[in-house]
Amino acid sequence: MLWKGRRQSDNIEDNRSNGGGGLPGGLGGGPGQFRIPIGGRAGGGGLSTIIILVVLYFGLKFLGIDPIQVLGGGGGSLLPGDNSQISQSDQPGQSAQANDEMKQFVATILAETEDVWTGVFQANGLTYEQPKLVLFSGQIRSACGFASSASGPFYCPGDHKVYLDTAFFDQLSRQFGASGDFAEAYVIAHEVGHHVQNLTGVLPKFNQMRQRMSEADANQMSMRVELQADCFAGVWGRFTAQKGILEQGDLEEALNAAKQIGDDTLQKKMQGYVVPESFNHGTSAQRQRWFKAGFDSGKLSSCDTFNNPI
Ligand SMILES: [Zn+2]
């Protein structure tokens, strides 16, 4: 990706020097937890998926849709579960220089998302509110609770911020087998996709509804939310490609990343078998397909994961 020399966003909050302890962990696991997949949530209601889809449809006016008021609640993570431990040595392993380049890269990709989404919102008569991106090292407190490197990147709808641990890209490459700058860009674009969902009302609606859902229904709905974020990342990728800054192999890097972090691939790798009922981000094939749907069309209307088979 030809990212160097392009505009860098001012919306980076560099919290890396504060990492490594000392933060009181009082918020962990509270309401508004940042993970889309919350296990063991009580609540029996069990609205049928059909009804929920119909209700969610009204949150989708952006793909034809009115933005609903933004409520608080949980957010979106890139990866399911807490199975992604980062070894200690990874954290101080990067040199200051590498970190600096990493920061410049992240700030550039964030700026690219700002430009694209500002334009897309304008085209729909809306105003895009730019999210902040917090770089952290070790652990961090967000409005959605306390998080550590093991959480993976996530978006917190409560404070409209994307959280990214500086060691994650190393992990993505080494542990998940997804390397390349456009793979990293996909990760950022996916989290920004959750921010778009927050602004359009999809995320607040989901967080509200899942409290009354069975875990199985919530997982199903979570997948649709996640796959839409992948599709939005694809839409962003399309606009980025049109600027002529993608290189040979970039698209493949993103598609490979989508594959490597699919629920089935991750479960096979982590536990040796898959439990489809527990999927909450989508399979490798689904994640690739929805990223590609957004990338191929460049249209939000191709990202309606709520009214189409996924
Ligand atoms: Zn996500």
PDB file of C-alpha atoms and ligand atoms in Angstrom:
ATOM      1  CA  MET A   1       0.000   0.000   0.000  1.00  0.00           C
ATOM      2  CA  LEU A   2       1.384   3.397  -0.959  1.00  0.00           C
ATOM      3  CA  TRP A   3       0.520   5.105   2.288  1.00  0.00           C
ATOM      4  CA  LYS A   4       3.649   7.141   3.015  1.00  0.00           C
ATOM      5  CA  GLY A   5       3.476  10.868   2.589  1.00  0.00           C
ATOM      6  CA  ARG A   6      -0.302  10.972   2.780  1.00  0.00           C
ATOM      7  CA  ARG A   7      -2.346  12.907   5.306  1.00  0.00           C
ATOM      8  CA  GLN A   8      -2.226  11.649   8.877  1.00  0.00           C
ATOM      9  CA  SER A   9      -5.193  11.972  11.178  1.00  0.00           C
ATOM     10  CA  ASP A  10      -5.090  14.168  14.271  1.00  0.00           C
ATOM     11  CA  ASN A  11      -7.525  11.841  15.970  1.00  0.00           C
ATOM     12  CA  ILE A  12      -4.882   9.549  17.417  1.00  0.00           C
ATOM     13  CA  GLU A  13      -4.589   9.375  21.175  1.00  0.00           C
ATOM     14  CA  ASP A  14      -1.238   7.909  22.040  1.00  0.00           C
ATOM     15  CA  ASN A  15      -1.535   6.120  25.355  1.00  0.00           C
ATOM     16  CA  ARG A  16       1.375   3.800  24.876  1.00  0.00           C
ATOM     17  CA  SER A  17       3.543   5.298  27.562  1.00  0.00           C
ATOM     18  CA  ASN A  18       0.842   4.631  30.120  1.00  0.00           C
ATOM     19  CA  GLY A  19       0.813   0.915  29.529  1.00  0.00           C
ATOM     20  CA  GLY A  20       2.000  -1.816  31.782  1.00  0.00           C
ATOM     21  CA  GLY A  21       0.012  -1.477  34.927  1.00  0.00           C
ATOM     22  CA  GLY A  22      -1.157   0.955  37.491  1.00  0.00           C
ATOM     23  CA  LEU A  23      -4.613   1.303  36.063  1.00  0.00           C
ATOM     24  CA  PRO A  24      -7.299   0.354  38.490  1.00  0.00           C
ATOM     25  CA  GLY A  25      -9.363  -2.366  36.914  1.00  0.00           C
ATOM     26  CA  GLY A  26     -12.712  -1.520  38.339  1.00  0.00           C
ATOM     27  CA  LEU A  27     -14.659  -1.463  35.119  1.00  0.00           C
ATOM     28  CA  GLY A  28     -13.846  -4.892  33.768  1.00  0.00           C
ATOM     29  CA  GLY A  29     -16.769  -6.830  32.504  1.00  0.00           C
ATOM     30  CA  GLY A  30     -19.329  -4.244  33.395  1.00  0.00           C
ATOM     31  CA  PRO A  31     -22.257  -3.170  31.324  1.00  0.00           C
ATOM     32  CA  GLY A  32     -21.134  -1.715  28.079  1.00  0.00           C
ATOM     33  CA  GLN A  33     -18.431  -4.293  27.753  1.00  0.00           C
ATOM     34  CA  PHE A  34     -16.690  -3.825  24.447  1.00  0.00           C
ATOM     35  CA  ARG A  35     -17.094  -7.286  23.047  1.00  0.00           C
ATOM     36  CA  ILE A  36     -19.848  -8.029  20.674  1.00  0.00           C
ATOM     37  CA  PRO A  37     -19.898 -11.586  21.948  1.00  0.00           C
ATOM     38  CA  ILE A  38     -20.840 -11.517  25.591  1.00  0.00           C
ATOM     39  CA  GLY A  39     -21.099 -15.002  26.936  1.00  0.00           C
ATOM     40  CA  GLY A  40     -23.563 -16.091  29.536  1.00  0.00           C
ATOM     41  CA  ARG A  41     -25.753 -13.074  29.472  1.00  0.00           C
ATOM     42  CA  ALA A  42     -28.883 -13.698  31.455  1.00  0.00           C
ATOM     43  CA  GLY A  43     -32.231 -12.863  30.070  1.00  0.00           C
ATOM     44  CA  GLY A  44     -34.772 -15.171  28.690  1.00  0.00           C
ATOM     45  CA  GLY A  45     -36.857 -13.130  26.320  1.00  0.00           C
ATOM     46  CA  GLY A  46     -35.701 -14.826  23.186  1.00  0.00           C
ATOM     47  CA  LEU A  47     -37.334 -12.706  20.543  1.00  0.00           C
ATOM     48  CA  SER A  48     -37.276 -14.641  17.378  1.00  0.00           C
ATOM     49  CA  THR A  49     -34.545 -13.786  14.988  1.00  0.00           C
ATOM     50  CA  ILE A  50     -37.099 -12.800  12.408  1.00  0.00           C
ATOM     51  CA  ILE A  51     -38.656 -10.151  14.624  1.00  0.00           C
ATOM     52  CA  ILE A  52     -35.249  -8.882  15.560  1.00  0.00           C
ATOM     53  CA  LEU A  53     -34.250  -8.606  11.945  1.00  0.00           C
ATOM     54  CA  VAL A  54     -37.334  -6.621  11.170  1.00  0.00           C
ATOM     55  CA  VAL A  55     -36.627  -4.287  14.065  1.00  0.00           C
ATOM     56  CA  LEU A  56     -33.020  -3.919  13.078  1.00  0.00           C
ATOM     57  CA  TYR A  57     -34.098  -3.111   9.595  1.00  0.00           C
ATOM     58  CA  PHE A  58     -35.323   0.200  10.892  1.00  0.00           C
ATOM     59  CA  GLY A  59     -31.851   0.934  12.093  1.00  0.00           C
ATOM     60  CA  LEU A  60     -30.633   0.537   8.595  1.00  0.00           C
ATOM     61  CA  LYS A  61     -32.050   3.545   6.896  1.00  0.00           C
ATOM     62  CA  PHE A  62     -28.553   4.503   5.982  1.00  0.00           C
ATOM     63  CA  LEU A  63     -28.461   1.660   3.551  1.00  0.00           C
ATOM     64  CA  GLY A  64     -31.631   3.076   3.070  1.00  0.00           C
ATOM     65  CA  ILE A  65     -32.125   4.412   6.605  1.00  0.00           C
ATOM     66  CA  ASP A  66     -32.581   6.932   9.395  1.00  0.00           C
ATOM     67  CA  PRO A  67     -29.918   7.067  11.985  1.00  0.00           C
ATOM     68  CA  ILE A  68     -31.444   6.189  15.315  1.00  0.00           C
ATOM     69  CA  GLN A  69     -30.335   7.973  18.435  1.00  0.00           C
ATOM     70  CA  VAL A  70     -27.090   6.687  19.718  1.00  0.00           C
ATOM     71  CA  LEU A  71     -27.390   4.727  22.894  1.00  0.00           C
ATOM     72  CA  GLY A  72     -24.630   3.357  25.051  1.00  0.00           C
ATOM     73  CA  GLY A  73     -23.719  -0.257  25.228  1.00  0.00           C
ATOM     74  CA  GLY A  74     -21.264  -2.782  24.033  1.00  0.00           C
ATOM     75  CA  GLY A  75     -19.012  -2.464  21.086  1.00  0.00           C
ATOM     76  CA  GLY A  76     -17.337  -4.478  18.497  1.00  0.00           C
ATOM     77  CA  SER A  77     -14.190  -6.446  18.656  1.00  0.00           C
ATOM     78  CA  LEU A  78     -12.324  -7.948  15.804  1.00  0.00           C
ATOM     79  CA  LEU A  79     -11.796 -11.342  17.294  1.00  0.00           C
ATOM     80  CA  PRO A  80     -13.948 -13.659  19.298  1.00  0.00           C
ATOM     81  CA  GLY A  81     -13.028 -14.696  22.782  1.00  0.00           C
ATOM     82  CA  ASP A  82      -9.975 -14.021  24.821  1.00  0.00           C
ATOM     83  CA  ASN A  83      -7.930 -16.697  23.213  1.00  0.00           C
ATOM     84  CA  SER A  84      -5.390 -14.365  21.762  1.00  0.00           C
ATOM     85  CA  GLN A  85      -2.731 -13.997  24.361  1.00  0.00           C
ATOM     86  CA  ILE A  86       0.221 -11.858  23.511  1.00  0.00           C
ATOM     87  CA  SER A  87       3.498 -12.973  24.943  1.00  0.00           C
ATOM     88  CA  GLN A  88       5.296 -10.554  27.181  1.00  0.00           C
ATOM     89  CA  SER A  89       8.208 -10.321  24.843  1.00  0.00           C
ATOM     90  CA  ASP A  90       6.019  -8.929  22.090  1.00  0.00           C
ATOM     91  CA  GLN A  91       5.230  -5.765  23.917  1.00  0.00           C
ATOM     92  CA  PRO A  92       8.575  -4.124  24.435  1.00  0.00           C
ATOM     93  CA  GLY A  93       9.859  -5.955  21.382  1.00  0.00           C
ATOM     94  CA  GLN A  94       9.194  -3.182  18.947  1.00  0.00           C
ATOM     95  CA  SER A  95      11.701  -0.437  18.699  1.00  0.00           C
ATOM     96  CA  ALA A  96      10.669   3.151  19.220  1.00  0.00           C
ATOM     97  CA  GLN A  97      11.285   3.720  15.566  1.00  0.00           C
ATOM     98  CA  ALA A  98       9.081   0.829  14.523  1.00  0.00           C
ATOM     99  CA  ASN A  99       6.391   2.079  16.833  1.00  0.00           C
ATOM    100  CA  ASP A 100       6.674   5.510  15.361  1.00  0.00           C
ATOM    101  CA  GLU A 101       6.261   4.154  11.882  1.00  0.00           C
ATOM    102  CA  MET A 102       3.371   2.086  13.110  1.00  0.00           C
ATOM    103  CA  LYS A 103       1.752   5.195  14.535  1.00  0.00           C
ATOM    104  CA  GLN A 104       2.219   7.046  11.276  1.00  0.00           C
ATOM    105  CA  PHE A 105       0.684   4.150   9.397  1.00  0.00           C
ATOM    106  CA  VAL A 106      -2.313   3.971  11.726  1.00  0.00           C
ATOM    107  CA  ALA A 107      -2.793   7.745  11.561  1.00  0.00           C
ATOM    108  CA  THR A 108      -2.671   7.599   7.765  1.00  0.00           C
ATOM    109  CA  ILE A 109      -5.204   4.783   7.494  1.00  0.00           C
ATOM    110  CA  LEU A 110      -7.460   6.546   9.973  1.00  0.00           C
ATOM    111  CA  ALA A 111      -7.246   9.692   7.840  1.00  0.00           C
ATOM    112  CA  GLU A 112      -8.171   7.643   4.779  1.00  0.00           C
ATOM    113  CA  THR A 113     -11.246   6.325   6.569  1.00  0.00           C
ATOM    114  CA  GLU A 114     -12.180   9.870   7.623  1.00  0.00           C
ATOM    115  CA  ASP A 115     -12.030  11.054   4.030  1.00  0.00           C
ATOM    116  CA  VAL A 116     -14.033   8.158   2.660  1.00  0.00           C
ATOM    117  CA  TRP A 117     -16.737   8.130   5.316  1.00  0.00           C
ATOM    118  CA  THR A 118     -17.097  11.888   5.360  1.00  0.00           C
ATOM    119  CA  GLY A 119     -17.804  11.699   1.644  1.00  0.00           C
ATOM    120  CA  VAL A 120     -20.178   8.767   1.927  1.00  0.00           C
ATOM    121  CA  PHE A 121     -22.133  10.408   4.746  1.00  0.00           C
ATOM    122  CA  GLN A 122     -22.311  13.685   2.842  1.00  0.00           C
ATOM    123  CA  ALA A 123     -23.642  11.867  -0.173  1.00  0.00           C
ATOM    124  CA  ASN A 124     -26.419  10.592   2.092  1.00  0.00           C
ATOM    125  CA  GLY A 125     -27.124  14.013   3.570  1.00  0.00           C
ATOM    126  CA  LEU A 126     -25.466  13.139   6.861  1.00  0.00           C
ATOM    127  CA  THR A 127     -22.480  14.414   8.790  1.00  0.00           C
ATOM    128  CA  TYR A 128     -19.718  12.011   9.683  1.00  0.00           C
ATOM    129  CA  GLU A 129     -18.381  12.409  13.169  1.00  0.00           C
ATOM    130  CA  GLN A 130     -14.764  11.280  13.214  1.00  0.00           C
ATOM    131  CA  PRO A 131     -13.842   8.685  15.817  1.00  0.00           C
ATOM    132  CA  LYS A 132     -10.706   8.819  17.930  1.00  0.00           C
ATOM    133  CA  LEU A 133      -8.227   5.986  17.795  1.00  0.00           C
ATOM    134  CA  VAL A 134      -6.411   5.140  21.000  1.00  0.00           C
ATOM    135  CA  LEU A 135      -3.053   3.436  20.710  1.00  0.00           C
ATOM    136  CA  PHE A 136      -2.202   1.604  23.874  1.00  0.00           C
ATOM    137  CA  SER A 137       0.283  -0.828  25.214  1.00  0.00           C
ATOM    138  CA  GLY A 138      -0.494  -3.434  27.829  1.00  0.00           C
ATOM    139  CA  GLN A 139      -3.809  -2.299  29.193  1.00  0.00           C
ATOM    140  CA  ILE A 140      -6.278   0.504  28.911  1.00  0.00           C
ATOM    141  CA  ARG A 141      -9.452   1.773  30.459  1.00  0.00           C
ATOM    142  CA  SER A 142     -12.231   2.667  28.039  1.00  0.00           C
ATOM    143  CA  ALA A 143     -15.810   3.767  28.549  1.00  0.00           C
ATOM    144  CA  CYS A 144     -16.652   0.132  27.801  1.00  0.00           C
ATOM    145  CA  GLY A 145     -14.473  -1.255  30.543  1.00  0.00           C
ATOM    146  CA  PHE A 146     -10.959  -2.305  31.199  1.00  0.00           C
ATOM    147  CA  ALA A 147      -9.081  -3.930  28.359  1.00  0.00           C
ATOM    148  CA  SER A 148      -5.733  -5.558  27.835  1.00  0.00           C
ATOM    149  CA  SER A 149      -3.681  -6.571  24.844  1.00  0.00           C
ATOM    150  CA  ALA A 150      -5.420  -9.933  24.920  1.00  0.00           C
ATOM    151  CA  SER A 151      -8.663  -8.248  23.967  1.00  0.00           C
ATOM    152  CA  GLY A 152      -7.554  -7.522  20.455  1.00  0.00           C
ATOM    153  CA  PRO A 153      -8.555  -4.297  18.746  1.00  0.00           C
ATOM    154  CA  PHE A 154     -12.052  -3.091  19.593  1.00  0.00           C
ATOM    155  CA  TYR A 155     -14.444  -0.225  19.189  1.00  0.00           C
ATOM    156  CA  CYS A 156     -16.235   1.280  22.159  1.00  0.00           C
ATOM    157  CA  PRO A 157     -19.557   2.911  21.249  1.00  0.00           C
ATOM    158  CA  GLY A 158     -19.688   4.567  24.659  1.00  0.00           C
ATOM    159  CA  ASP A 159     -16.796   6.898  23.876  1.00  0.00           C
ATOM    160  CA  HIS A 160     -16.704   6.567  20.082  1.00  0.00           C
ATOM    161  CA  LYS A 161     -13.123   5.364  20.125  1.00  0.00           C
ATOM    162  CA  VAL A 162     -11.231   2.587  18.408  1.00  0.00           C
ATOM    163  CA  TYR A 163      -8.678   0.886  20.678  1.00  0.00           C
ATOM    164  CA  LEU A 164      -5.597  -0.696  19.206  1.00  0.00           C
ATOM    165  CA  ASP A 165      -2.737  -2.307  21.026  1.00  0.00           C
ATOM    166  CA  THR A 166       0.565  -1.653  19.360  1.00  0.00           C
ATOM    167  CA  ALA A 167       1.555  -5.304  19.572  1.00  0.00           C
ATOM    168  CA  PHE A 168      -1.500  -6.516  17.728  1.00  0.00           C
ATOM    169  CA  PHE A 169      -0.139  -6.262  14.222  1.00  0.00           C
ATOM    170  CA  ASP A 170       2.804  -8.433  15.207  1.00  0.00           C
ATOM    171  CA  GLN A 171       0.387 -10.947  16.598  1.00  0.00           C
ATOM    172  CA  LEU A 172      -1.759 -10.770  13.482  1.00  0.00           C
ATOM    173  CA  SER A 173       1.235 -11.619  11.398  1.00  0.00           C
ATOM    174  CA  ARG A 174       2.960 -14.165  13.589  1.00  0.00           C
ATOM    175  CA  GLN A 175       0.124 -15.915  15.359  1.00  0.00           C
ATOM    176  CA  PHE A 176      -2.701 -15.560  12.870  1.00  0.00           C
ATOM    177  CA  GLY A 177      -0.662 -15.723   9.691  1.00  0.00           C
ATOM    178  CA  ALA A 178      -2.038 -12.484   8.301  1.00  0.00           C
ATOM    179  CA  SER A 179       0.705 -10.097   7.365  1.00  0.00           C
ATOM    180  CA  GLY A 180       0.919  -7.056   5.156  1.00  0.00           C
ATOM    181  CA  ASP A 181      -0.018  -3.432   5.466  1.00  0.00           C
ATOM    182  CA  PHE A 182      -3.388  -3.858   3.842  1.00  0.00           C
ATOM    183  CA  ALA A 183      -4.230  -6.665   6.266  1.00  0.00           C
ATOM    184  CA  GLU A 184      -3.540  -4.154   9.036  1.00  0.00           C
ATOM    185  CA  ALA A 185      -5.547  -1.506   7.252  1.00  0.00           C
ATOM    186  CA  TYR A 186      -8.465  -3.943   7.047  1.00  0.00           C
ATOM    187  CA  VAL A 187      -8.356  -4.355  10.822  1.00  0.00           C
ATOM    188  CA  ILE A 188      -8.552  -0.602  11.347  1.00  0.00           C
ATOM    189  CA  ALA A 189     -11.236  -0.224   8.694  1.00  0.00           C
ATOM    190  CA  HIS A 190     -13.281  -2.993  10.335  1.00  0.00           C
ATOM    191  CA  GLU A 191     -13.230  -1.170  13.680  1.00  0.00           C
ATOM    192  CA  VAL A 192     -14.114   2.090  11.975  1.00  0.00           C
ATOM    193  CA  GLY A 193     -16.933   0.104  10.358  1.00  0.00           C
ATOM    194  CA  HIS A 194     -18.310  -0.447  13.860  1.00  0.00           C
ATOM    195  CA  HIS A 195     -18.154   3.294  14.409  1.00  0.00           C
ATOM    196  CA  VAL A 196     -20.212   3.783  11.261  1.00  0.00           C
ATOM    197  CA  GLN A 197     -22.673   1.253  12.660  1.00  0.00           C
ATOM    198  CA  ASN A 198     -22.761   3.232  15.874  1.00  0.00           C
ATOM    199  CA  LEU A 199     -23.586   6.423  14.008  1.00  0.00           C
ATOM    200  CA  THR A 200     -26.236   4.781  11.867  1.00  0.00           C
ATOM    201  CA  GLY A 201     -27.892   3.218  14.897  1.00  0.00           C
ATOM    202  CA  VAL A 202     -27.186  -0.422  14.117  1.00  0.00           C
ATOM    203  CA  LEU A 203     -24.841  -0.970  17.040  1.00  0.00           C
ATOM    204  CA  PRO A 204     -27.007   0.731  19.674  1.00  0.00           C
ATOM    205  CA  LYS A 205     -30.018  -1.213  18.479  1.00  0.00           C
ATOM    206  CA  PHE A 206     -28.153  -4.473  18.629  1.00  0.00           C
ATOM    207  CA  ASN A 207     -26.754  -3.795  22.072  1.00  0.00           C
ATOM    208  CA  GLN A 208     -30.199  -2.956  23.309  1.00  0.00           C
ATOM    209  CA  MET A 209     -31.824  -5.997  21.777  1.00  0.00           C
ATOM    210  CA  ARG A 210     -29.274  -8.583  22.671  1.00  0.00           C
ATOM    211  CA  GLN A 211     -30.051  -8.151  26.329  1.00  0.00           C
ATOM    212  CA  ARG A 212     -33.321  -9.883  25.652  1.00  0.00           C
ATOM    213  CA  MET A 213     -31.890 -12.509  23.362  1.00  0.00           C
ATOM    214  CA  SER A 214     -30.772 -16.037  23.989  1.00  0.00           C
ATOM    215  CA  GLU A 215     -27.064 -16.515  23.575  1.00  0.00           C
ATOM    216  CA  ALA A 216     -27.624 -18.412  20.336  1.00  0.00           C
ATOM    217  CA  ASP A 217     -29.740 -15.603  18.889  1.00  0.00           C
ATOM    218  CA  ALA A 218     -27.240 -13.002  20.074  1.00  0.00           C
ATOM    219  CA  ASN A 219     -24.428 -14.910  18.370  1.00  0.00           C
ATOM    220  CA  GLN A 220     -26.404 -15.003  15.157  1.00  0.00           C
ATOM    221  CA  MET A 221     -27.067 -11.291  15.311  1.00  0.00           C
ATOM    222  CA  SER A 222     -23.480 -10.583  16.299  1.00  0.00           C
ATOM    223  CA  MET A 223     -22.350 -12.311  13.125  1.00  0.00           C
ATOM    224  CA  ARG A 224     -24.519 -10.044  11.021  1.00  0.00           C
ATOM    225  CA  VAL A 225     -23.115  -7.005  12.793  1.00  0.00           C
ATOM    226  CA  GLU A 226     -19.537  -8.190  12.335  1.00  0.00           C
ATOM    227  CA  LEU A 227     -19.992  -9.152   8.707  1.00  0.00           C
ATOM    228  CA  GLN A 228     -21.455  -5.749   7.993  1.00  0.00           C
ATOM    229  CA  ALA A 229     -18.359  -4.162   9.559  1.00  0.00           C
ATOM    230  CA  ASP A 230     -16.285  -6.344   7.225  1.00  0.00           C
ATOM    231  CA  CYS A 231     -18.386  -5.193   4.291  1.00  0.00           C
ATOM    232  CA  PHE A 232     -17.935  -1.552   5.333  1.00  0.00           C
ATOM    233  CA  ALA A 233     -14.195  -2.194   5.468  1.00  0.00           C
ATOM    234  CA  GLY A 234     -14.521  -3.480   1.922  1.00  0.00           C
ATOM    235  CA  VAL A 235     -16.400  -0.362   0.825  1.00  0.00           C
ATOM    236  CA  TRP A 236     -13.591   1.705   2.293  1.00  0.00           C
ATOM    237  CA  GLY A 237     -11.097  -0.509   0.459  1.00  0.00           C
ATOM    238  CA  ARG A 238     -12.849   0.156  -2.824  1.00  0.00           C
ATOM    239  CA  PHE A 239     -12.575   3.935  -2.423  1.00  0.00           C
ATOM    240  CA  THR A 240      -8.960   3.518  -1.391  1.00  0.00           C
ATOM    241  CA  ALA A 241      -8.227   1.417  -4.452  1.00  0.00           C
ATOM    242  CA  GLN A 242      -9.741   4.116  -6.623  1.00  0.00           C
ATOM    243  CA  LYS A 243      -7.149   6.529  -5.294  1.00  0.00           C
ATOM    244  CA  GLY A 244      -4.529   4.301  -6.830  1.00  0.00           C
ATOM    245  CA  ILE A 245      -2.689   3.602  -3.594  1.00  0.00           C
ATOM    246  CA  LEU A 246      -3.204  -0.143  -3.458  1.00  0.00           C
ATOM    247  CA  GLU A 247      -0.405  -2.323  -4.666  1.00  0.00           C
ATOM    248  CA  GLN A 248      -0.369  -5.755  -6.196  1.00  0.00           C
ATOM    249  CA  GLY A 249      -1.304  -8.240  -3.501  1.00  0.00           C
ATOM    250  CA  ASP A 250      -2.978  -5.771  -1.153  1.00  0.00           C
ATOM    251  CA  LEU A 251      -6.491  -7.062  -1.708  1.00  0.00           C
ATOM    252  CA  GLU A 252      -5.229 -10.584  -1.133  1.00  0.00           C
ATOM    253  CA  GLU A 253      -3.690  -9.488   2.165  1.00  0.00           C
ATOM    254  CA  ALA A 254      -7.040  -8.243   3.417  1.00  0.00           C
ATOM    255  CA  LEU A 255      -8.860 -11.329   2.191  1.00  0.00           C
ATOM    256  CA  ASN A 256      -6.276 -13.540   3.861  1.00  0.00           C
ATOM    257  CA  ALA A 257      -6.705 -11.615   7.115  1.00  0.00           C
ATOM    258  CA  ALA A 258     -10.473 -12.043   6.882  1.00  0.00           C
ATOM    259  CA  LYS A 259      -9.868 -15.738   6.391  1.00  0.00           C
ATOM    260  CA  GLN A 260      -7.414 -16.135   9.254  1.00  0.00           C
ATOM    261  CA  ILE A 261      -9.727 -14.508  11.788  1.00  0.00           C
ATOM    262  CA  GLY A 262     -12.852 -16.386  10.742  1.00  0.00           C
ATOM    263  CA  ASP A 263     -14.540 -18.196  13.622  1.00  0.00           C
ATOM    264  CA  ASP A 264     -14.063 -21.650  12.115  1.00  0.00           C
ATOM    265  CA  THR A 265     -10.405 -21.122  11.283  1.00  0.00           C
ATOM    266  CA  LEU A 266      -9.666 -19.662  14.712  1.00  0.00           C
ATOM    267  CA  GLN A 267     -11.477 -22.424  16.546  1.00  0.00           C
ATOM    268  CA  LYS A 268      -9.742 -25.111  14.542  1.00  0.00           C
ATOM    269  CA  LYS A 269      -6.436 -23.523  15.338  1.00  0.00           C
ATOM    270  CA  MET A 270      -7.130 -22.903  19.017  1.00  0.00           C
ATOM    271  CA  GLN A 271      -9.085 -25.986  20.032  1.00  0.00           C
ATOM    272  CA  GLY A 272      -8.891 -28.360  17.093  1.00  0.00           C
ATOM    273  CA  TYR A 273     -12.617 -28.458  16.361  1.00  0.00           C
ATOM    274  CA  VAL A 274     -15.427 -26.055  15.572  1.00  0.00           C
ATOM    275  CA  VAL A 275     -18.624 -25.259  17.426  1.00  0.00           C
ATOM    276  CA  PRO A 276     -20.803 -23.481  14.863  1.00  0.00           C
ATOM    277  CA  GLU A 277     -23.394 -22.396  17.462  1.00  0.00           C
ATOM    278  CA  SER A 278     -20.714 -20.342  19.144  1.00  0.00           C
ATOM    279  CA  PHE A 279     -19.706 -18.472  16.006  1.00  0.00           C
ATOM    280  CA  ASN A 280     -20.238 -14.764  16.487  1.00  0.00           C
ATOM    281  CA  HIS A 281     -18.037 -13.072  13.904  1.00  0.00           C
ATOM    282  CA  GLY A 282     -18.587 -15.277  10.882  1.00  0.00           C
ATOM    283  CA  THR A 283     -16.670 -18.040   9.196  1.00  0.00           C
ATOM    284  CA  SER A 284     -13.622 -17.394   7.086  1.00  0.00           C
ATOM    285  CA  ALA A 285     -15.695 -17.761   3.942  1.00  0.00           C
ATOM    286  CA  GLN A 286     -18.344 -15.373   5.222  1.00  0.00           C
ATOM    287  CA  ARG A 287     -15.849 -12.731   6.302  1.00  0.00           C
ATOM    288  CA  GLN A 288     -14.106 -12.890   2.961  1.00  0.00           C
ATOM    289  CA  ARG A 289     -17.358 -12.821   1.055  1.00  0.00           C
ATOM    290  CA  TRP A 290     -18.686  -9.729   2.846  1.00  0.00           C
ATOM    291  CA  PHE A 291     -15.440  -7.833   2.643  1.00  0.00           C
ATOM    292  CA  LYS A 292     -15.403  -8.637  -1.053  1.00  0.00           C
ATOM    293  CA  ALA A 293     -19.042  -7.593  -1.460  1.00  0.00           C
ATOM    294  CA  GLY A 294     -18.182  -4.153  -0.116  1.00  0.00           C
ATOM    295  CA  PHE A 295     -14.968  -3.959  -2.086  1.00  0.00           C
ATOM    296  CA  ASP A 296     -16.520  -4.997  -5.378  1.00  0.00           C
ATOM    297  CA  SER A 297     -19.491  -2.666  -5.216  1.00  0.00           C
ATOM    298  CA  GLY A 298     -18.235   0.238  -3.118  1.00  0.00           C
ATOM    299  CA  LYS A 299     -21.841   0.619  -2.048  1.00  0.00           C
ATOM    300  CA  LEU A 300     -23.367   0.495   1.398  1.00  0.00           C
ATOM    301  CA  SER A 301     -26.460  -1.066  -0.051  1.00  0.00           C
ATOM    302  CA  SER A 302     -24.430  -4.188  -0.712  1.00  0.00           C
ATOM    303  CA  CYS A 303     -23.746  -4.462   3.023  1.00  0.00           C
ATOM    304  CA  ASP A 304     -27.218  -5.259   4.261  1.00  0.00           C
ATOM    305  CA  THR A 305     -26.308  -8.332   6.259  1.00  0.00           C
ATOM    306  CA  PHE A 306     -29.579  -8.103   8.153  1.00  0.00           C
ATOM    307  CA  ASN A 307     -31.967  -8.689   5.299  1.00  0.00           C
ATOM    308  CA  ASN A 308     -29.919 -11.081   3.243  1.00  0.00           C
ATOM    309  CA  PRO A 309     -28.609 -14.567   3.808  1.00  0.00           C
ATOM    310  CA  ILE A 310     -25.113 -14.371   5.216  1.00  0.00           C
TER     311      ILE A 310
HETATM  312 ZN    ZN B   1     -15.850  -6.425  14.899  1.00  0.00          ZN
END
